[in-house]
Amino acid sequence: RPEIFFKGLDRHSVGHKDLFGLRNDSEQTIVEAELGCILNGKGGIAAYTIVNDITAWDIEKECPLFLNYAKIFQGSCVFGPGIIPAFAIEDPLNLEVVCSMHRNEEKIFEAKGSTSEMKRSLEEMIVFLTSNNPVPPGTLLCTGTAVGIPHEIVVLEGDRVDISIDQLGELSNQASKISHTRK
C-alpha cells in the first residue's frame, strides 16, 4: 500500500511567496518537492500544481504515532504558483523537478529529479486515497517527492525554498517560525 495520510486543511496551507511554517518544537524541518494533483469529484485528476510538503522530520522519526504532529501544522503545505488543467500537461510522469534552498541569499543546496522516478503511479495513489473514503472536488493529492533531498538539509527561519517543475512554473517561499496561541 502507498503511504496515504491527511496533510491538513486550507488553514494549514499557503501559496506562492507566502511564508511557510517551522514548528517551534522541531529542530529538523525538511522540505519535499512534489507534484500535486487536484482531484475532481469522481477521483480523476482535474489539474496539477507544485507542492512543498513541509515535515518536522525529528518528530516523525521519534514515533510513527507522531506523524500528525510532524505533517500537520500552520504553513506545512505549500502549493502554487498556479493550477494547470490536466489536459495541458502531456505526460505528468515525465517532468523535471528542481529544488533549491537559499540561506542569506546564498544557494546552499540544489537537487534535480523527475516525476518518472516516483515509486507509485498517480492512478494507484488515487485508488488508495479514495477507497472507502469519498473526497470532495478540489482535494489536493501530494504525490511524494521526486527529488532526493537528504534529511541533513534542514530548513532554518529565513531560508528560501524554490521548487520548479516543467510546465508548472516555480514555487518560491520563505520559512518562518509559527506562533502558537492556546485559549
PDB file of C-alpha atoms in Angstrom:
ATOM      1  CA  ARG A   1       0.000   0.000   0.000  1.00  0.00           C
ATOM      2  CA  PRO A   2       1.195   3.527  -0.637  1.00  0.00           C
ATOM      3  CA  GLU A   3       1.661   5.803   2.341  1.00  0.00           C
ATOM      4  CA  ILE A   4      -1.501   7.927   2.410  1.00  0.00           C
ATOM      5  CA  PHE A   5      -2.104  10.396   5.215  1.00  0.00           C
ATOM      6  CA  PHE A   6      -4.056  13.556   5.878  1.00  0.00           C
ATOM      7  CA  LYS A   7      -1.910  16.652   5.321  1.00  0.00           C
ATOM      8  CA  GLY A   8      -4.299  19.303   6.525  1.00  0.00           C
ATOM      9  CA  LEU A   9      -6.986  21.801   5.643  1.00  0.00           C
ATOM     10  CA  ASP A  10      -6.880  25.155   3.935  1.00  0.00           C
ATOM     11  CA  ARG A  11      -5.770  26.784   7.202  1.00  0.00           C
ATOM     12  CA  HIS A  12      -2.579  24.674   7.104  1.00  0.00           C
ATOM     13  CA  SER A  13      -1.782  25.683   3.515  1.00  0.00           C
ATOM     14  CA  VAL A  14      -0.032  28.671   1.987  1.00  0.00           C
ATOM     15  CA  GLY A  15       0.557  29.812  -1.564  1.00  0.00           C
ATOM     16  CA  HIS A  16       3.395  31.119  -3.697  1.00  0.00           C
ATOM     17  CA  LYS A  17       5.513  33.815  -1.983  1.00  0.00           C
ATOM     18  CA  ASP A  18       3.742  33.286   1.381  1.00  0.00           C
ATOM     19  CA  LEU A  19       5.722  32.344   4.494  1.00  0.00           C
ATOM     20  CA  PHE A  20       5.684  28.637   5.292  1.00  0.00           C
ATOM     21  CA  GLY A  21       5.773  27.272   8.822  1.00  0.00           C
ATOM     22  CA  LEU A  22       8.504  25.861  11.030  1.00  0.00           C
ATOM     23  CA  ARG A  23       7.308  24.185  14.214  1.00  0.00           C
ATOM     24  CA  ASN A  24       8.719  25.730  17.385  1.00  0.00           C
ATOM     25  CA  ASP A  25       9.235  22.240  18.843  1.00  0.00           C
ATOM     26  CA  SER A  26      11.248  20.870  15.902  1.00  0.00           C
ATOM     27  CA  GLU A  27      14.948  21.166  15.132  1.00  0.00           C
ATOM     28  CA  GLN A  28      14.890  19.201  11.869  1.00  0.00           C
ATOM     29  CA  THR A  29      12.336  20.572   9.432  1.00  0.00           C
ATOM     30  CA  ILE A  30      12.746  19.292   5.885  1.00  0.00           C
ATOM     31  CA  VAL A  31      11.147  20.064   2.537  1.00  0.00           C
ATOM     32  CA  GLU A  32       9.740  17.645  -0.009  1.00  0.00           C
ATOM     33  CA  ALA A  33       9.366  18.832  -3.612  1.00  0.00           C
ATOM     34  CA  GLU A  34       6.310  17.145  -5.117  1.00  0.00           C
ATOM     35  CA  LEU A  35       3.853  17.111  -7.971  1.00  0.00           C
ATOM     36  CA  GLY A  36       0.372  17.932  -6.718  1.00  0.00           C
ATOM     37  CA  CYS A  37      -2.832  16.595  -8.298  1.00  0.00           C
ATOM     38  CA  ILE A  38      -6.109  18.456  -7.850  1.00  0.00           C
ATOM     39  CA  LEU A  39      -8.891  15.869  -7.908  1.00  0.00           C
ATOM     40  CA  ASN A  40     -12.365  16.259  -9.332  1.00  0.00           C
ATOM     41  CA  GLY A  41     -15.423  14.865  -7.544  1.00  0.00           C
ATOM     42  CA  LYS A  42     -15.042  11.446  -9.198  1.00  0.00           C
ATOM     43  CA  GLY A  43     -11.432  10.714  -8.218  1.00  0.00           C
ATOM     44  CA  GLY A  44      -9.995  11.864 -11.522  1.00  0.00           C
ATOM     45  CA  ILE A  45      -7.231  14.433 -11.959  1.00  0.00           C
ATOM     46  CA  ALA A  46      -8.567  17.860 -12.911  1.00  0.00           C
ATOM     47  CA  ALA A  47      -5.312  19.812 -12.619  1.00  0.00           C
ATOM     48  CA  TYR A  48      -1.691  19.847 -11.451  1.00  0.00           C
ATOM     49  CA  THR A  49       0.356  22.140  -9.235  1.00  0.00           C
ATOM     50  CA  ILE A  50       3.696  22.242  -7.404  1.00  0.00           C
ATOM     51  CA  VAL A  51       3.781  21.204  -3.733  1.00  0.00           C
ATOM     52  CA  ASN A  52       6.310  21.702  -0.952  1.00  0.00           C
ATOM     53  CA  ASP A  53       5.373  19.192   1.757  1.00  0.00           C
ATOM     54  CA  ILE A  54       6.980  20.588   4.922  1.00  0.00           C
ATOM     55  CA  THR A  55       7.781  17.943   7.552  1.00  0.00           C
ATOM     56  CA  ALA A  56       9.170  18.121  11.093  1.00  0.00           C
ATOM     57  CA  TRP A  57      11.407  15.103  10.478  1.00  0.00           C
ATOM     58  CA  ASP A  58      12.734  14.785  14.027  1.00  0.00           C
ATOM     59  CA  ILE A  59       9.169  14.498  15.335  1.00  0.00           C
ATOM     60  CA  GLU A  60       8.172  11.983  12.644  1.00  0.00           C
ATOM     61  CA  LYS A  61      11.124   9.680  13.301  1.00  0.00           C
ATOM     62  CA  GLU A  62      10.645   9.875  17.103  1.00  0.00           C
ATOM     63  CA  CYS A  63       7.469   7.768  16.886  1.00  0.00           C
ATOM     64  CA  PRO A  64       5.181   6.758  13.986  1.00  0.00           C
ATOM     65  CA  LEU A  65       2.213   7.873  16.078  1.00  0.00           C
ATOM     66  CA  PHE A  66       3.546  11.441  15.911  1.00  0.00           C
ATOM     67  CA  LEU A  67       3.072  11.672  12.128  1.00  0.00           C
ATOM     68  CA  ASN A  68       0.183  14.122  12.557  1.00  0.00           C
ATOM     69  CA  TYR A  69       2.360  16.479  14.609  1.00  0.00           C
ATOM     70  CA  ALA A  70       5.135  16.225  12.053  1.00  0.00           C
ATOM     71  CA  LYS A  71       2.959  16.793   8.992  1.00  0.00           C
ATOM     72  CA  ILE A  72       0.005  18.968  10.011  1.00  0.00           C
ATOM     73  CA  PHE A  73       0.697  22.467  11.276  1.00  0.00           C
ATOM     74  CA  GLN A  74       0.235  26.061  10.183  1.00  0.00           C
ATOM     75  CA  GLY A  75       2.011  26.634   6.873  1.00  0.00           C
ATOM     76  CA  SER A  76       3.002  22.979   6.403  1.00  0.00           C
ATOM     77  CA  CYS A  77       1.543  22.577   2.916  1.00  0.00           C
ATOM     78  CA  VAL A  78       2.755  24.974   0.239  1.00  0.00           C
ATOM     79  CA  PHE A  79       1.371  24.898  -3.283  1.00  0.00           C
ATOM     80  CA  GLY A  80       1.257  27.005  -6.419  1.00  0.00           C
ATOM     81  CA  PRO A  81       2.138  29.253  -8.138  1.00  0.00           C
ATOM     82  CA  GLY A  82      -0.874  28.216 -10.189  1.00  0.00           C
ATOM     83  CA  ILE A  83      -3.122  25.333 -11.064  1.00  0.00           C
ATOM     84  CA  ILE A  84      -2.639  23.933 -14.571  1.00  0.00           C
ATOM     85  CA  PRO A  85      -5.503  21.949 -16.137  1.00  0.00           C
ATOM     86  CA  ALA A  86      -4.720  18.257 -16.582  1.00  0.00           C
ATOM     87  CA  PHE A  87      -5.323  18.397 -20.334  1.00  0.00           C
ATOM     88  CA  ALA A  88      -2.485  20.945 -20.676  1.00  0.00           C
ATOM     89  CA  ILE A  89       0.142  18.525 -19.312  1.00  0.00           C
ATOM     90  CA  GLU A  90       1.025  15.885 -21.891  1.00  0.00           C
ATOM     91  CA  ASP A  91       2.928  13.495 -19.606  1.00  0.00           C
ATOM     92  CA  PRO A  92       2.777  14.259 -15.866  1.00  0.00           C
ATOM     93  CA  LEU A  93       5.118  11.333 -15.203  1.00  0.00           C
ATOM     94  CA  ASN A  94       7.961  12.829 -17.216  1.00  0.00           C
ATOM     95  CA  LEU A  95       8.510  16.268 -15.686  1.00  0.00           C
ATOM     96  CA  GLU A  96      11.831  17.594 -14.390  1.00  0.00           C
ATOM     97  CA  VAL A  97      11.719  18.744 -10.756  1.00  0.00           C
ATOM     98  CA  VAL A  98      14.363  21.083  -9.292  1.00  0.00           C
ATOM     99  CA  CYS A  99      14.543  22.053  -5.619  1.00  0.00           C
ATOM    100  CA  SER A 100      16.962  24.622  -4.218  1.00  0.00           C
ATOM    101  CA  MET A 101      17.420  26.174  -0.793  1.00  0.00           C
ATOM    102  CA  HIS A 102      18.912  29.587  -0.127  1.00  0.00           C
ATOM    103  CA  ARG A 103      20.249  30.930   3.159  1.00  0.00           C
ATOM    104  CA  ASN A 104      21.144  34.613   3.360  1.00  0.00           C
ATOM    105  CA  GLU A 105      20.635  34.770  -0.443  1.00  0.00           C
ATOM    106  CA  GLU A 106      23.325  32.108  -0.987  1.00  0.00           C
ATOM    107  CA  LYS A 107      22.335  28.793  -2.553  1.00  0.00           C
ATOM    108  CA  ILE A 108      23.195  26.062  -0.041  1.00  0.00           C
ATOM    109  CA  PHE A 109      21.538  23.138  -1.797  1.00  0.00           C
ATOM    110  CA  GLU A 110      20.122  22.079  -5.144  1.00  0.00           C
ATOM    111  CA  ALA A 111      18.824  18.743  -6.381  1.00  0.00           C
ATOM    112  CA  LYS A 112      17.109  17.589  -9.552  1.00  0.00           C
ATOM    113  CA  GLY A 113      14.823  14.685 -10.248  1.00  0.00           C
ATOM    114  CA  SER A 114      11.908  13.620 -12.367  1.00  0.00           C
ATOM    115  CA  THR A 115       8.332  12.628 -11.757  1.00  0.00           C
ATOM    116  CA  SER A 116       9.262   9.474 -13.691  1.00  0.00           C
ATOM    117  CA  GLU A 117      11.188   8.400 -10.553  1.00  0.00           C
ATOM    118  CA  MET A 118       8.111   8.318  -8.317  1.00  0.00           C
ATOM    119  CA  LYS A 119       7.561   4.897  -6.739  1.00  0.00           C
ATOM    120  CA  ARG A 120       3.782   4.792  -7.296  1.00  0.00           C
ATOM    121  CA  SER A 121       1.596   5.681 -10.254  1.00  0.00           C
ATOM    122  CA  LEU A 122      -0.876   8.522  -9.875  1.00  0.00           C
ATOM    123  CA  GLU A 123      -3.742   6.112 -10.515  1.00  0.00           C
ATOM    124  CA  GLU A 124      -2.592   3.756  -7.745  1.00  0.00           C
ATOM    125  CA  MET A 125      -2.348   6.608  -5.227  1.00  0.00           C
ATOM    126  CA  ILE A 126      -5.819   7.838  -6.169  1.00  0.00           C
ATOM    127  CA  VAL A 127      -7.311   4.337  -5.806  1.00  0.00           C
ATOM    128  CA  PHE A 128      -5.925   4.020  -2.274  1.00  0.00           C
ATOM    129  CA  LEU A 129      -6.896   7.591  -1.323  1.00  0.00           C
ATOM    130  CA  THR A 130     -10.489   7.201  -2.486  1.00  0.00           C
ATOM    131  CA  SER A 131     -11.076   3.600  -1.377  1.00  0.00           C
ATOM    132  CA  ASN A 132     -13.760   3.768   1.329  1.00  0.00           C
ATOM    133  CA  ASN A 133     -13.000   7.480   1.542  1.00  0.00           C
ATOM    134  CA  PRO A 134     -15.019   9.877  -0.608  1.00  0.00           C
ATOM    135  CA  VAL A 135     -13.015  13.051  -1.203  1.00  0.00           C
ATOM    136  CA  PRO A 136     -14.517  16.387  -2.226  1.00  0.00           C
ATOM    137  CA  PRO A 137     -13.724  18.091  -5.526  1.00  0.00           C
ATOM    138  CA  GLY A 138     -10.612  20.230  -5.158  1.00  0.00           C
ATOM    139  CA  THR A 139      -8.788  17.747  -2.929  1.00  0.00           C
ATOM    140  CA  LEU A 140      -5.016  18.152  -3.298  1.00  0.00           C
ATOM    141  CA  LEU A 141      -3.112  14.866  -3.550  1.00  0.00           C
ATOM    142  CA  CYS A 142       0.590  15.306  -2.760  1.00  0.00           C
ATOM    143  CA  THR A 143       2.334  12.554  -4.695  1.00  0.00           C
ATOM    144  CA  GLY A 144       5.607  12.139  -2.834  1.00  0.00           C
ATOM    145  CA  THR A 145       8.960  13.631  -3.580  1.00  0.00           C
ATOM    146  CA  ALA A 146      10.538  13.219  -6.990  1.00  0.00           C
ATOM    147  CA  VAL A 147      13.807  14.749  -5.757  1.00  0.00           C
ATOM    148  CA  GLY A 148      16.186  13.155  -3.290  1.00  0.00           C
ATOM    149  CA  ILE A 149      16.708  15.733  -0.549  1.00  0.00           C
ATOM    150  CA  PRO A 150      18.933  14.495   2.288  1.00  0.00           C
ATOM    151  CA  HIS A 151      17.385  14.812   5.742  1.00  0.00           C
ATOM    152  CA  GLU A 152      20.539  16.608   6.864  1.00  0.00           C
ATOM    153  CA  ILE A 153      19.449  19.603   4.759  1.00  0.00           C
ATOM    154  CA  VAL A 154      17.270  21.270   7.385  1.00  0.00           C
ATOM    155  CA  VAL A 155      15.321  24.471   6.947  1.00  0.00           C
ATOM    156  CA  LEU A 156      16.053  27.411   9.226  1.00  0.00           C
ATOM    157  CA  GLU A 157      13.981  30.527   9.763  1.00  0.00           C
ATOM    158  CA  GLY A 158      14.527  32.922   6.860  1.00  0.00           C
ATOM    159  CA  ASP A 159      15.620  30.229   4.366  1.00  0.00           C
ATOM    160  CA  ARG A 160      14.028  30.437   0.918  1.00  0.00           C
ATOM    161  CA  VAL A 161      12.989  27.274  -0.907  1.00  0.00           C
ATOM    162  CA  ASP A 162      12.417  27.304  -4.670  1.00  0.00           C
ATOM    163  CA  ILE A 163      10.799  24.356  -6.456  1.00  0.00           C
ATOM    164  CA  SER A 164      10.319  24.277 -10.201  1.00  0.00           C
ATOM    165  CA  ILE A 165       8.545  21.652 -12.260  1.00  0.00           C
ATOM    166  CA  ASP A 166       8.465  21.632 -16.060  1.00  0.00           C
ATOM    167  CA  GLN A 167       5.264  23.186 -17.437  1.00  0.00           C
ATOM    168  CA  LEU A 168       4.079  24.199 -13.939  1.00  0.00           C
ATOM    169  CA  GLY A 169       6.414  27.095 -13.097  1.00  0.00           C
ATOM    170  CA  GLU A 170       8.360  27.872  -9.929  1.00  0.00           C
ATOM    171  CA  LEU A 171       7.107  27.904  -6.349  1.00  0.00           C
ATOM    172  CA  SER A 172       9.112  30.153  -4.011  1.00  0.00           C
ATOM    173  CA  ASN A 173       8.611  30.595  -0.261  1.00  0.00           C
ATOM    174  CA  GLN A 174      10.488  31.650   2.849  1.00  0.00           C
ATOM    175  CA  ALA A 175      10.478  29.818   6.191  1.00  0.00           C
ATOM    176  CA  SER A 176       9.135  31.375   9.371  1.00  0.00           C
ATOM    177  CA  LYS A 177       8.615  30.112  12.931  1.00  0.00           C
ATOM    178  CA  ILE A 178       4.930  29.791  13.679  1.00  0.00           C
ATOM    179  CA  SER A 179       3.350  31.154  16.805  1.00  0.00           C
ATOM    180  CA  HIS A 180       1.125  29.007  18.966  1.00  0.00           C
ATOM    181  CA  THR A 181      -1.744  30.536  20.856  1.00  0.00           C
ATOM    182  CA  ARG A 182      -3.789  28.486  23.302  1.00  0.00           C
ATOM    183  CA  LYS A 183      -7.143  29.677  24.504  1.00  0.00           C
TER     184      LYS A 183
END
